Each structure stands twice: as structure tokens, then as C-alpha cells.
């Protein structure tokens, strides 16, 4: 199989860039597959497992692109989100030669490669920072954000870190504070300095020259801060039970992120991406819909600003429907939607909504209009791992308490019932999930109705169905507890009906007669219906008869 061109022509004759019809699969490389037996996943391991993801084999999952979380040289204070060299591979994960082989092997299977880009902060061991902190006269001093204490001796401003504590640390050598909205080991670059912008744009070109197809840009909305670094106001709606050191959680983030100036940088960044063919820029950011939608620019900023809203809703048909409708209404015509239901930072999907509803979530994610991103292991219904206190690794959990630890969603991928679940030959860096003997790839591959086989079927169906790839979205009237929508396309419409409850529900399909293409229960398909009942926790795709 060869890589399809960057602009594909769908069966309807509509030209669409690859990233609009693609399903993206997030790989957290430390936990995907260990290739060299040290207990930590690596790039060689990803190469070994590519056939699982896509390729000619009919039992491949059938995704179109992988996004690999950071694998660059790093002291691993934040497991790679503290980069000490943007142009290499950390020896834990391999080397540049392995990376090149990975890109090649992925492309041969038709898989695009998206990598993480961490522009807001470097590691404190990056040579830019060691130089910057060495003297107030350093040529790199202004590459980071240095400030004196205020006249009363207090910190330069009141900003906090999502990892707990203030966003400023005093550097005794030069007597000034540096800004770090994450760990003190993650000092923030000063993107108002054109030299920083130039150097970081060259990082993009370095990887584009190696053949990557896109970037997922870490906390991209934070790279420009208020020019005067003004204090953030308190947030009256903040939960009352936050840990004492969660200053960040108690503030309205008015001045530390989402500043207008970030859009100027993003427009220039887009020009860099556009120097190459068919590159996709994805941004990690939140914000209100009105603020968020600006990150598409006039089709000249990000291609896909991540949309985490479905993870933030209660798991309830009305809430999910409202969120989808609001998104659809907010998008300008040329902006393409995108949805995420799991990441390496949030509780596991199946732990949040239960294993029965995880099937509904899979059908939802793969049938809404837009580009879905699937987090590794969610196709198996992996739950939050149990990580004993003495094995806690995540700095967020270590600083804000185990309840805030992200370790449970980063436990190794369970491949089979063998030692260490086939992930590694030795005890892995985080414990294997307790249910790995029953919940793993090999076992689920052999069970026709497993979640893994549902994902495979949905992915296959999606790839062959223009209405799901590019059809319009329309909410379909449904009883409480059910979320239904139609994806309209000239080659044939599809009705998707999802039962968010554990009670049966009757759906009056009115004019929508047709045959059932796929049920999340995997036990009915092909039958013609004029109206139908959804069983508890069942979702159905109906091929509408015109
Ligand atoms: C967001 C990343 O997803 C998260 O894992 C990381 O800790 C922060 N950004 C800081 O880079
Ligand atoms: Ca390894």
C-alpha cells in the first residue's frame, strides 16, 4: 500500500485534504511497545506494532495517522514535555535513524505521522536556557521570560502552575525570576523575541524535511502572554476543594494565555507548514467556543484546534447533543470539526462512562462530522490503571496529590496474556493493568463482539462511506436518552442513533427507512426497518433508503 495523495477525491468528487477524512490514533510512546527490553516503550516498538494499526492485513485497526507524544531528548521531568533538544531522539526511545525508519514503515502502510511540537517551554537543561540563566548579559537572556521581584519582594505576578505552586522560580545566579507555567524544569520561551520564533520555526522545518505529515502543538494558546504580565483575577466559580497549592485552579486565566497576539504567530507558523505539501497543524487548547474558533483564523492558522468539549460534558445524550450542535453552529464554513474522547492527560474513557457506554462512545467518535482522535487503548476499553503510591511518576500527581495523577491513563498497552502483557520483557515503568489477562489485543481480536472488533468494523465502515467522511450533520429528533443525527451525502444518507441509557428506547424514524448497517451489539445488520427500538446501551447506523 502506498500513501494516498495529500488531497484525495472522495467518491462524491469532493476534494478533501487527507486530515479531514483521517482517523488519528494517539501513541504515548513510553507505554505502547518496548522494543529493547528496558521496560519503557520506544520507536522500535512502534515499528513492530504498525501492522496492528493499519496496512494490508484485514485484522488491522484501520487508522490513517498516528500522533506520537514527545520522544525528543529530555530529562523526563514531565515525561518528554520538557525538551532539551528539539532536533534529536532521546536514547530511551531510539535515534534519528529509527525515527526515519518509522516514518518510512508508516508511510508504506498508508499511515501519516504527526509528531508533538512543544513550543511554549523547553527543559531547563536545554542549552538555550543554561545559556540564558548564566548571566543577565547572556545573548540568550531574552529568549526566556525573566523578571525582578516586585518592590515589596513578592513574585513578579500572581500566576500559578497547573502542576501546583506559583509560575515563577528565583534563579540565584542572576537574582531574577523566570516564568514557568508548568514545572520549574519547564521554563517558558519568549515568543515576542523574533529570534525565538525563527529558531522554533526551523524546528518545524527540521522534522518536515524528515517527512512528518503534521504537528500536534502543545499548549499552543499559551505561547504569547500579556505584554505587561498583569495579575490574573480570582475565579469566583473555582471549586472550593482544590489543593491549597493549586493557585492556577483558583484564577481566571485572563492574561497568561489566549492573547490576541498568538494569532499573528500562528499565521506566520502556517506559512512555514505551507512551505511543504499537505501538512496538518493541530493545536492543543481549550477556551470558550467563541475564542476557540478564532484559532482556525481565516483558514490561515491551525487546521484543527483540538476540541475536548465532549470529554468535559456529563455523559448524557442531551449534553453531548448540545455540545455537538453548538460546535457545528460556531464553525465557519471552511473550518473542519474535530473530536477527542481520550488523551494521556484525562481519566480513561471507559472509567468515566463505563464499559457498556464505551461502545456508544466509539460509534459517536467515528460517525460525527469531523476528524476523530483515538487514544491508544481506548479501543480495548482500558480503564484507569491502579498505580500504588510508591510507583507514582507523574509530576502533577506528585505535586497535587494522587487524585490528580495522570499515571493511571498512561499504563502500558496490554497486547496479550504473556508476561507483562506482551508490552515488555521486564517490569514496565508503570504497572500493567490488573485486568490485562482478559482485556488485551489478542483476546479481543478473537472475540467477534469485542470492543476492539467493534472499532475495527466502525473504522472499516467509515472508510467506505462518503456520508461519514464528508456528509453534512443534522440532529435527528429522538426521545430523551437518545442522541440521533443524520449525515447527509448525495451518495446516500446515514442515520446514527445512540442510546445513552441502560433502558430500551423506541425511535420513530419517520421518513428514514432503510437497513441497519451496524449495531454496537454486532448482532444485527442488513435488516430493513421502518422504525426500530434501541436496546439498552445500543447504537445503530442506518443506511437510509432514498
Ligand atoms: C499538555 C500535555 O498534554 C501535558 O501532558 C503536558 O504535561 C503539558 N501540556 C505541559 O507540556
Ligand atoms: Ca525500551
Coordinates of C-alpha atoms and ligand atoms in Angstrom, one line a residue:
X1 CA 0.0 0.0 0.0
X2 CA 1.3 3.5 -0.8
X3 CA 0.4 6.7 0.8
X4 CA -2.5 8.3 -0.9
X5 CA -2.0 11.9 -2.2
X6 CA -2.4 14.8 0.3
X7 CA -5.6 15.8 -1.4
X8 CA -7.9 12.9 -2.1
X9 CA -11.0 12.9 -4.2
X10 CA -13.9 11.3 -2.3
X11 CA -16.4 9.3 -4.1
X12 CA -18.7 12.3 -4.3
X13 CA -16.0 14.1 -6.3
X14 CA -15.4 16.5 -3.4
X15 CA -11.7 17.2 -2.9
X16 CA -10.6 16.8 0.7
X17 CA -7.3 17.0 2.4
X18 CA -6.2 13.8 4.0
X19 CA -6.5 15.1 7.5
X20 CA -10.3 15.7 7.1
X21 CA -11.0 12.1 6.3
X22 CA -8.4 10.6 8.6
X23 CA -8.8 9.0 12.0
X24 CA -5.8 9.9 14.2
X25 CA -4.5 7.4 16.8
X26 CA -2.5 8.9 19.7
X27 CA 0.5 6.9 20.7
X28 CA 2.0 7.6 24.1
X29 CA 5.4 6.1 23.2
X30 CA 6.6 5.2 26.7
X31 CA 3.6 2.9 27.0
X32 CA 2.9 1.5 23.5
X33 CA 5.6 -1.2 23.0
X34 CA 9.0 -1.7 24.4
X35 CA 11.4 -2.8 21.6
X36 CA 14.6 -3.3 23.6
X37 CA 13.5 -4.8 26.9
X38 CA 14.2 -1.9 29.3
X39 CA 10.5 -1.6 30.5
X40 CA 9.9 1.6 28.5
X41 CA 8.2 1.9 25.1
X42 CA 10.2 3.2 22.2
X43 CA 10.2 3.9 18.5
X44 CA 11.4 0.4 17.5
X45 CA 8.4 -0.9 19.5
X46 CA 6.0 1.3 17.4
X47 CA 7.5 0.0 14.2
X48 CA 6.9 -3.6 15.5
X49 CA 3.2 -2.8 16.1
X50 CA 2.4 -0.9 12.9
X51 CA 0.6 -3.8 11.4
X52 CA -1.8 -3.7 14.4
X53 CA -2.7 -0.1 13.4
X54 CA -3.1 -0.3 9.6
X55 CA -1.9 -2.0 6.5
X56 CA -3.0 -4.6 4.1
X57 CA -4.0 -7.1 6.8
X58 CA -7.7 -7.4 7.2
X59 CA -7.4 -7.5 11.0
X60 CA -5.6 -4.2 11.3
X61 CA -7.4 -1.5 13.2
X62 CA -7.5 0.7 10.1
X63 CA -6.5 4.1 11.4
X64 CA -5.0 6.7 9.0
X65 CA -2.5 8.7 11.1
X66 CA -0.6 8.4 14.3
X67 CA 0.3 11.3 16.6
X68 CA 3.3 10.3 18.7
X69 CA 3.7 12.2 22.0
X70 CA 7.2 13.6 22.6
X71 CA 10.3 11.4 22.0
X72 CA 12.9 14.1 22.0
X73 CA 15.9 14.3 24.3
X74 CA 14.5 15.1 27.7
X75 CA 15.3 14.8 31.4
X76 CA 11.7 13.5 31.6
X77 CA 10.6 15.8 34.4
X78 CA 7.3 15.9 32.5
X79 CA 7.9 12.7 30.5
X80 CA 9.1 14.4 27.4
X81 CA 7.1 17.6 27.6
X82 CA 10.4 19.1 28.8
X83 CA 12.6 19.0 25.7
X84 CA 16.3 19.6 25.9
X85 CA 17.0 19.2 22.2
X86 CA 14.3 19.7 19.6
X87 CA 16.3 18.1 16.8
X88 CA 17.0 14.6 18.1
X89 CA 15.5 11.5 19.7
X90 CA 16.0 10.6 23.3
X91 CA 18.2 7.5 23.6
X92 CA 15.3 5.9 25.7
X93 CA 13.2 6.0 22.5
X94 CA 15.8 5.3 19.8
X95 CA 17.7 7.6 17.5
X96 CA 17.1 9.6 14.3
X97 CA 17.8 6.6 12.2
X98 CA 15.0 4.7 14.0
X99 CA 12.7 7.6 13.5
X100 CA 13.4 7.7 9.8
X101 CA 12.6 4.0 9.6
X102 CA 9.4 4.6 11.5
X103 CA 8.2 7.3 9.1
X104 CA 9.1 5.1 6.2
X105 CA 7.4 2.0 7.6
X106 CA 4.3 4.0 8.5
X107 CA 4.1 5.6 5.1
X108 CA 4.4 2.3 3.4
X109 CA 1.3 1.2 5.3
X110 CA -0.6 4.3 4.4
X111 CA -0.2 5.8 7.9
X112 CA 0.6 9.5 8.2
X113 CA 2.9 10.6 11.0
X114 CA 2.1 13.5 13.3
X115 CA 4.6 14.5 16.0
X116 CA 4.3 16.6 19.1
X117 CA 5.8 20.1 19.0
X118 CA 6.4 21.7 22.4
X119 CA 6.8 25.4 21.7
X120 CA 5.8 27.0 25.0
X121 CA 8.6 25.8 27.1
X122 CA 11.9 23.9 26.9
X123 CA 13.6 21.8 29.5
X124 CA 15.7 23.8 32.0
X125 CA 18.6 21.7 30.6
X126 CA 18.1 22.9 27.0
X127 CA 21.3 24.8 26.2
X128 CA 19.3 27.9 25.3
X129 CA 18.2 28.0 28.9
X130 CA 21.5 27.1 30.5
X131 CA 23.0 29.9 28.5
X132 CA 20.1 32.3 29.3
X133 CA 20.4 31.7 33.0
X134 CA 24.2 32.1 33.1
X135 CA 24.2 35.9 33.1
X136 CA 21.9 38.8 32.7
X137 CA 24.1 39.7 29.7
X138 CA 23.7 36.4 28.0
X139 CA 22.9 36.6 24.3
X140 CA 20.0 34.2 25.1
X141 CA 18.8 36.1 28.2
X142 CA 15.8 37.4 26.4
X143 CA 14.9 34.0 24.9
X144 CA 13.1 33.3 28.2
X145 CA 10.9 35.5 30.5
X146 CA 12.9 37.0 33.3
X147 CA 11.6 39.5 35.8
X148 CA 12.7 41.1 39.1
X149 CA 10.7 40.5 42.3
X150 CA 8.2 43.3 42.9
X151 CA 9.4 46.2 45.1
X152 CA 7.9 44.6 48.2
X153 CA 9.9 41.4 47.5
X154 CA 6.9 39.4 46.2
X155 CA 6.8 37.3 43.0
X156 CA 6.6 39.2 39.6
X157 CA 2.9 38.4 39.3
X158 CA 0.3 36.1 40.8
X159 CA 0.2 33.4 38.1
X160 CA 0.1 29.7 39.1
X161 CA 1.0 26.4 37.5
X162 CA -1.5 23.7 36.6
X163 CA 1.0 21.4 38.4
X164 CA 0.6 23.4 41.6
X165 CA 2.5 26.3 43.1
X166 CA 3.5 29.7 41.6
X167 CA 4.6 30.1 38.0
X168 CA 7.9 31.8 39.0
X169 CA 11.2 30.5 40.3
X170 CA 14.1 32.5 41.5
X171 CA 17.4 31.8 39.9
X172 CA 20.1 32.6 42.5
X173 CA 22.9 33.2 39.9
X174 CA 21.3 36.3 38.4
X175 CA 18.8 37.2 41.2
X176 CA 15.8 37.2 38.8
X177 CA 12.7 35.0 38.5
X178 CA 11.9 33.0 35.3
X179 CA 8.4 32.1 34.2
X180 CA 7.3 28.5 34.0
X181 CA 3.5 27.9 33.9
X182 CA 4.3 24.1 34.3
X183 CA 7.3 22.7 36.2
X184 CA 10.3 24.9 37.2
X185 CA 12.1 22.4 34.9
X186 CA 9.9 23.8 32.0
X187 CA 11.0 27.5 31.6
X188 CA 8.9 29.4 29.0
X189 CA 10.3 30.7 25.8
X190 CA 9.8 34.3 25.0
X191 CA 8.0 34.2 21.6
X192 CA 8.0 38.0 21.5
X193 CA 11.6 37.7 20.6
X194 CA 11.9 37.2 16.8
X195 CA 15.0 35.0 17.3
X196 CA 13.0 32.5 19.3
X197 CA 10.3 32.4 16.6
X198 CA 12.9 31.9 13.9
X199 CA 14.7 29.1 15.8
X200 CA 11.4 27.3 16.7
X201 CA 10.1 27.6 13.1
X202 CA 13.3 26.0 12.0
X203 CA 12.5 23.1 14.3
X204 CA 9.3 22.6 12.3
X205 CA 11.3 22.5 9.1
X206 CA 13.8 20.1 10.6
X207 CA 11.1 17.5 11.1
X208 CA 9.2 18.4 7.9
X209 CA 12.4 17.6 6.0
X210 CA 12.4 14.2 7.6
X211 CA 8.9 13.6 6.2
X212 CA 6.5 14.2 9.0
X213 CA 2.9 15.0 8.0
X214 CA 1.8 17.2 10.8
X215 CA 2.3 18.5 14.3
X216 CA 0.2 18.4 17.5
X217 CA 1.2 21.7 19.2
X218 CA 1.4 21.6 22.9
X219 CA -0.5 24.3 24.8
X220 CA -0.3 26.5 21.7
X221 CA -2.6 29.2 23.1
X222 CA 0.0 29.9 25.9
X223 CA 3.0 30.9 23.8
X224 CA 2.1 34.6 23.9
X225 CA 1.3 36.2 27.3
X226 CA 0.0 39.6 28.2
X227 CA 2.8 42.1 27.3
X228 CA 2.7 43.6 30.8
X229 CA 2.3 40.2 32.6
X230 CA -0.7 41.5 34.6
X231 CA -2.1 39.6 37.5
X232 CA -4.9 37.2 36.8
X233 CA -8.2 37.9 38.6
X234 CA -9.6 35.3 41.0
X235 CA -12.2 32.9 39.6
X236 CA -15.4 33.0 41.7
X237 CA -16.6 29.7 40.1
X238 CA -13.5 27.7 41.1
X239 CA -14.2 24.6 43.1
X240 CA -13.8 25.0 46.8
X241 CA -12.0 21.8 47.4
X242 CA -8.9 22.5 45.3
X243 CA -5.5 21.5 46.8
X244 CA -4.0 24.5 48.7
X245 CA -1.2 24.9 46.2
X246 CA -3.5 25.0 43.2
X247 CA -3.2 28.7 42.6
X248 CA -3.8 28.1 38.8
X249 CA -7.1 26.5 39.5
X250 CA -8.4 29.5 41.5
X251 CA -7.7 32.1 38.8
X252 CA -9.5 33.3 35.7
X253 CA -6.8 32.8 33.1
X254 CA -7.2 36.2 31.5
X255 CA -3.6 37.3 30.9
X256 CA -1.4 34.2 30.8
X257 CA -3.0 32.6 27.6
X258 CA -5.2 33.1 24.6
X259 CA -3.9 36.6 23.9
X260 CA -4.7 38.2 20.6
X261 CA -1.0 38.3 19.6
X262 CA -0.9 34.4 19.4
X263 CA -2.9 34.6 16.1
X264 CA -0.1 36.7 14.4
X265 CA 2.4 33.9 15.3
X266 CA 0.0 31.2 14.2
X267 CA -0.4 32.9 10.8
X268 CA 3.3 33.0 10.3
X269 CA 3.6 29.4 11.5
X270 CA 1.0 28.3 9.0
X271 CA 3.2 29.8 6.2
X272 CA 6.0 27.6 7.4
X273 CA 3.7 24.5 7.2
X274 CA 2.6 25.6 3.8
X275 CA 6.1 25.5 2.5
X276 CA 5.5 21.8 2.4
X277 CA 2.7 19.8 0.8
X278 CA -0.3 18.5 2.7
X279 CA 0.8 19.3 6.3
X280 CA -1.6 19.4 9.1
X281 CA -1.3 21.7 12.2
X282 CA -3.3 20.6 15.2
X283 CA -3.3 22.8 18.4
X284 CA -3.9 21.8 22.0
X285 CA -6.1 24.4 23.5
X286 CA -9.4 24.9 25.3
X287 CA -11.3 28.2 25.8
X288 CA -14.9 29.2 25.1
X289 CA -16.3 28.4 21.6
X290 CA -16.1 32.0 20.5
X291 CA -12.4 32.3 21.5
X292 CA -11.5 28.8 20.3
X293 CA -13.0 29.2 16.8
X294 CA -10.6 32.1 16.2
X295 CA -7.7 29.5 16.1
X296 CA -8.8 28.4 12.6
X297 CA -8.1 32.0 11.5
X298 CA -9.3 32.8 8.1
X299 CA -8.2 29.3 7.1
X300 CA -4.7 30.6 7.7
X301 CA -3.9 29.4 11.3
X302 CA -4.5 25.9 12.6
X303 CA -6.1 23.2 10.5
X304 CA -7.6 21.5 13.6
X305 CA -7.7 23.2 17.0
X306 CA -8.4 20.3 19.3
X307 CA -11.9 20.1 20.6
X308 CA -12.1 18.5 24.1
X309 CA -15.6 19.5 24.8
X310 CA -17.2 16.0 24.7
X311 CA -14.8 15.0 27.5
X312 CA -16.0 17.9 29.6
X313 CA -19.7 17.1 29.4
X314 CA -21.7 14.8 31.6
X315 CA -22.2 11.5 29.7
X316 CA -25.8 12.2 28.8
X317 CA -27.5 12.3 25.4
X318 CA -28.8 15.9 25.8
X319 CA -25.4 17.3 27.0
X320 CA -23.5 15.6 24.2
X321 CA -26.1 16.7 21.6
X322 CA -26.0 20.3 22.8
X323 CA -22.2 20.3 22.6
X324 CA -22.1 19.0 19.1
X325 CA -24.8 21.4 17.9
X326 CA -23.0 24.4 19.5
X327 CA -19.8 23.4 17.8
X328 CA -21.5 22.9 14.4
X329 CA -23.2 26.3 14.8
X330 CA -19.9 28.1 15.7
X331 CA -17.8 26.8 12.8
X332 CA -17.3 29.0 9.8
X333 CA -18.0 27.2 6.5
X334 CA -14.4 26.3 5.7
X335 CA -13.4 25.2 9.2
X336 CA -13.3 21.4 9.8
X337 CA -14.6 19.9 13.1
X338 CA -12.6 17.6 15.3
X339 CA -13.4 15.5 18.3
X340 CA -11.4 13.8 21.1
X341 CA -12.7 11.4 23.8
X342 CA -9.5 10.4 25.5
X343 CA -5.9 11.6 25.9
X344 CA -2.8 10.9 28.1
X345 CA -4.0 13.7 30.4
X346 CA -7.6 12.8 31.2
X347 CA -9.2 9.9 33.0
X348 CA -9.7 6.8 30.8
X349 CA -12.9 7.0 28.7
X350 CA -14.2 3.6 30.0
X351 CA -13.6 4.5 33.6
X352 CA -15.5 7.8 33.1
X353 CA -18.6 6.3 31.3
X354 CA -18.5 2.5 31.9
X355 CA -17.7 -0.3 29.5
X356 CA -21.2 -0.6 28.1
X357 CA -21.3 3.0 27.1
X358 CA -17.7 2.8 25.8
X359 CA -19.3 1.1 22.7
X360 CA -21.6 4.1 22.2
X361 CA -18.6 6.4 22.6
X362 CA -16.8 4.6 19.8
X363 CA -19.7 4.9 17.4
X364 CA -20.2 8.5 18.3
X365 CA -16.5 9.4 17.8
X366 CA -16.3 7.7 14.4
X367 CA -19.6 8.9 13.0
X368 CA -19.7 12.6 13.9
X369 CA -18.7 15.1 11.2
X370 CA -15.0 15.8 11.7
X371 CA -11.6 14.3 12.4
X372 CA -11.6 12.0 15.4
X373 CA -8.5 11.3 17.6
X374 CA -8.5 8.0 19.4
X375 CA -6.2 7.5 22.4
X376 CA -4.2 4.2 22.5
X377 CA -6.0 1.5 24.5
X378 CA -9.5 3.2 24.3
X379 CA -10.3 0.7 21.5
X380 CA -9.9 -2.0 24.2
X381 CA -11.9 -0.2 26.8
X382 CA -8.8 0.1 29.0
X383 CA -9.7 1.5 32.4
X384 CA -7.6 3.7 34.7
X385 CA -4.7 1.6 36.0
X386 CA -4.1 1.1 39.6
X387 CA -0.8 2.7 40.4
X388 CA 0.5 2.2 44.0
X389 CA 1.7 5.4 45.7
X390 CA 5.3 4.2 45.6
X391 CA 5.1 3.9 41.9
X392 CA 3.6 7.3 41.2
X393 CA 5.6 9.0 38.4
X394 CA 3.5 11.9 37.1
X395 CA 4.7 15.3 38.5
X396 CA 1.1 16.6 38.5
X397 CA 0.2 13.7 40.9
X398 CA 3.3 14.1 43.0
X399 CA 2.6 17.8 43.5
X400 CA -1.2 18.0 43.7
X401 CA -1.9 14.6 45.2
X402 CA -2.6 11.1 43.7
X403 CA -6.2 12.0 42.7
X404 CA -4.6 14.3 40.1
X405 CA -2.1 11.8 38.8
X406 CA -2.1 11.0 35.1
X407 CA -0.2 7.8 35.6
X408 CA -3.4 5.6 35.6
X409 CA -4.2 6.6 31.9
X410 CA -0.6 6.0 30.9
X411 CA -0.2 2.4 31.9
X412 CA 1.2 0.1 29.2
X413 CA -0.8 -1.2 26.3
X414 CA -1.9 -4.8 27.0
X415 CA -1.1 -6.9 23.9
X416 CA -1.6 -10.5 25.1
X417 CA -1.7 -12.7 28.1
X418 CA 2.0 -13.3 28.2
X419 CA 4.5 -11.9 30.7
X420 CA 4.0 -8.1 31.2
X421 CA 1.1 -8.3 28.7
X422 CA 3.5 -8.6 25.7
X423 CA 4.5 -5.0 26.3
X424 CA 8.0 -5.7 27.6
X425 CA 10.3 -8.4 28.7
X426 CA 10.8 -6.8 32.1
X427 CA 8.7 -5.0 34.7
X428 CA 7.5 -1.8 32.9
X429 CA 7.9 1.7 34.1
X430 CA 4.2 1.8 35.1
X431 CA 2.2 -1.3 36.2
X432 CA 0.3 -3.4 33.7
X433 CA -3.4 -3.1 34.1
X434 CA -4.9 -5.6 36.6
X435 CA -7.4 -6.9 34.0
X436 CA -4.8 -7.5 31.3
X437 CA -5.4 -11.2 31.1
X438 CA -8.9 -10.6 29.8
X439 CA -8.6 -7.2 28.3
X440 CA -5.8 -7.3 25.7
X441 CA -5.4 -7.1 22.0
X442 CA -5.0 -10.8 21.4
X443 CA -8.0 -11.9 23.4
X444 CA -10.3 -9.2 22.0
X445 CA -9.1 -9.9 18.4
X446 CA -10.5 -13.4 18.9
X447 CA -13.9 -12.3 20.2
X448 CA -16.2 -11.3 17.4
X449 CA -18.2 -8.9 19.6
X450 CA -15.3 -7.4 21.5
X451 CA -14.9 -3.6 21.6
X452 CA -11.7 -3.9 19.5
X453 CA -13.7 -5.7 16.8
X454 CA -16.4 -3.1 17.0
X455 CA -13.8 -0.4 16.5
X456 CA -12.4 -2.3 13.5
X457 CA -15.8 -2.6 12.0
X458 CA -16.6 1.0 12.5
X459 CA -13.3 2.1 11.1
X460 CA -13.8 -0.1 8.0
X461 CA -17.4 1.1 7.5
X462 CA -16.4 4.7 7.9
X463 CA -13.6 4.5 5.3
X464 CA -16.1 3.1 2.8
X465 CA -18.9 5.6 3.5
X466 CA -18.8 9.1 1.9
X467 CA -21.6 10.2 4.2
X468 CA -19.5 9.6 7.3
X469 CA -16.3 11.0 5.7
X470 CA -17.7 14.2 4.3
X471 CA -21.5 14.3 4.7
X472 CA -23.3 17.2 6.4
X473 CA -24.5 17.0 10.0
X474 CA -28.1 17.3 11.1
X475 CA -29.6 16.5 14.5
X476 CA -32.5 14.0 14.2
X477 CA -35.4 14.2 16.7
X478 CA -35.1 11.5 19.3
X479 CA -36.6 10.6 22.7
X480 CA -34.8 11.6 25.9
X481 CA -31.7 9.5 26.5
X482 CA -31.1 9.0 22.8
X483 CA -28.9 11.2 20.6
X484 CA -29.5 10.7 16.9
X485 CA -28.2 12.5 13.8
X486 CA -28.2 12.2 10.0
X487 CA -25.0 12.5 7.9
X488 CA -26.3 13.6 4.5
X489 CA -24.5 12.9 1.3
X490 CA -25.6 12.6 -2.3
X491 CA -24.3 9.0 -2.4
X492 CA -26.7 8.1 0.4
X493 CA -27.6 9.3 3.9
X494 CA -26.8 7.6 7.2
X495 CA -28.8 7.9 10.4
X496 CA -26.9 7.3 13.6
X497 CA -28.9 6.6 16.8
X498 CA -27.2 6.2 20.1
X499 CA -28.9 5.0 23.3
X500 CA -27.1 6.7 26.2
X501 CA -29.2 4.8 28.8
X502 CA -29.5 1.2 30.0
X503 CA -33.2 1.2 29.1
X504 CA -34.7 0.2 25.8
X505 CA -35.8 3.2 23.7
X506 CA -38.1 3.4 20.7
X507 CA -37.0 5.7 17.8
X508 CA -39.6 6.9 15.4
X509 CA -37.6 7.0 12.2
X510 CA -40.4 8.8 10.3
X511 CA -39.3 9.2 6.7
X512 CA -36.0 7.5 7.4
X513 CA -36.5 3.9 6.4
X514 CA -33.6 1.7 5.5
X515 CA -31.4 -1.1 6.6
X516 CA -29.2 -1.4 9.6
X517 CA -25.6 -1.3 8.7
X518 CA -24.0 -1.7 12.1
X519 CA -25.1 -2.2 15.7
X520 CA -22.8 -1.7 18.6
X521 CA -24.1 -5.1 19.8
X522 CA -22.8 -6.6 16.5
X523 CA -25.8 -8.9 16.2
X524 CA -28.0 -7.2 13.6
X525 CA -27.1 -5.8 10.3
X526 CA -28.7 -5.8 6.8
X527 CA -32.3 -6.0 8.1
X528 CA -34.7 -3.5 6.6
X529 CA -36.6 -1.4 9.2
X530 CA -39.2 1.3 9.1
X531 CA -38.7 2.2 12.8
X532 CA -36.8 0.4 15.4
X533 CA -36.1 0.1 19.1
X534 CA -32.7 0.5 20.5
X535 CA -31.7 -2.0 23.2
X536 CA -30.0 -0.8 26.4
X537 CA -26.6 0.8 25.6
X538 CA -27.1 0.2 21.9
X539 CA -26.1 2.4 19.0
X540 CA -27.1 1.8 15.4
X541 CA -26.1 3.1 11.9
X542 CA -28.9 3.0 9.4
X543 CA -28.4 3.2 5.7
X544 CA -31.3 5.4 4.7
X545 CA -33.3 4.4 1.6
X546 CA -33.7 7.4 -0.6
Ligands
LIG1 C1 -0.1 19.4 27.7 C2 0.4 18.0 27.6 O1 -0.6 17.2 27.0 C3 0.7 17.5 29.0 O2 0.9 16.1 29.1 C4 1.9 18.3 29.5 O3 2.1 18.0 30.9 C5 1.6 19.8 29.4 N1 1.0 20.2 28.1 C6 2.8 20.6 29.5 O4 3.6 20.5 28.4
LIG2 CA1 12.5 0.4 25.5

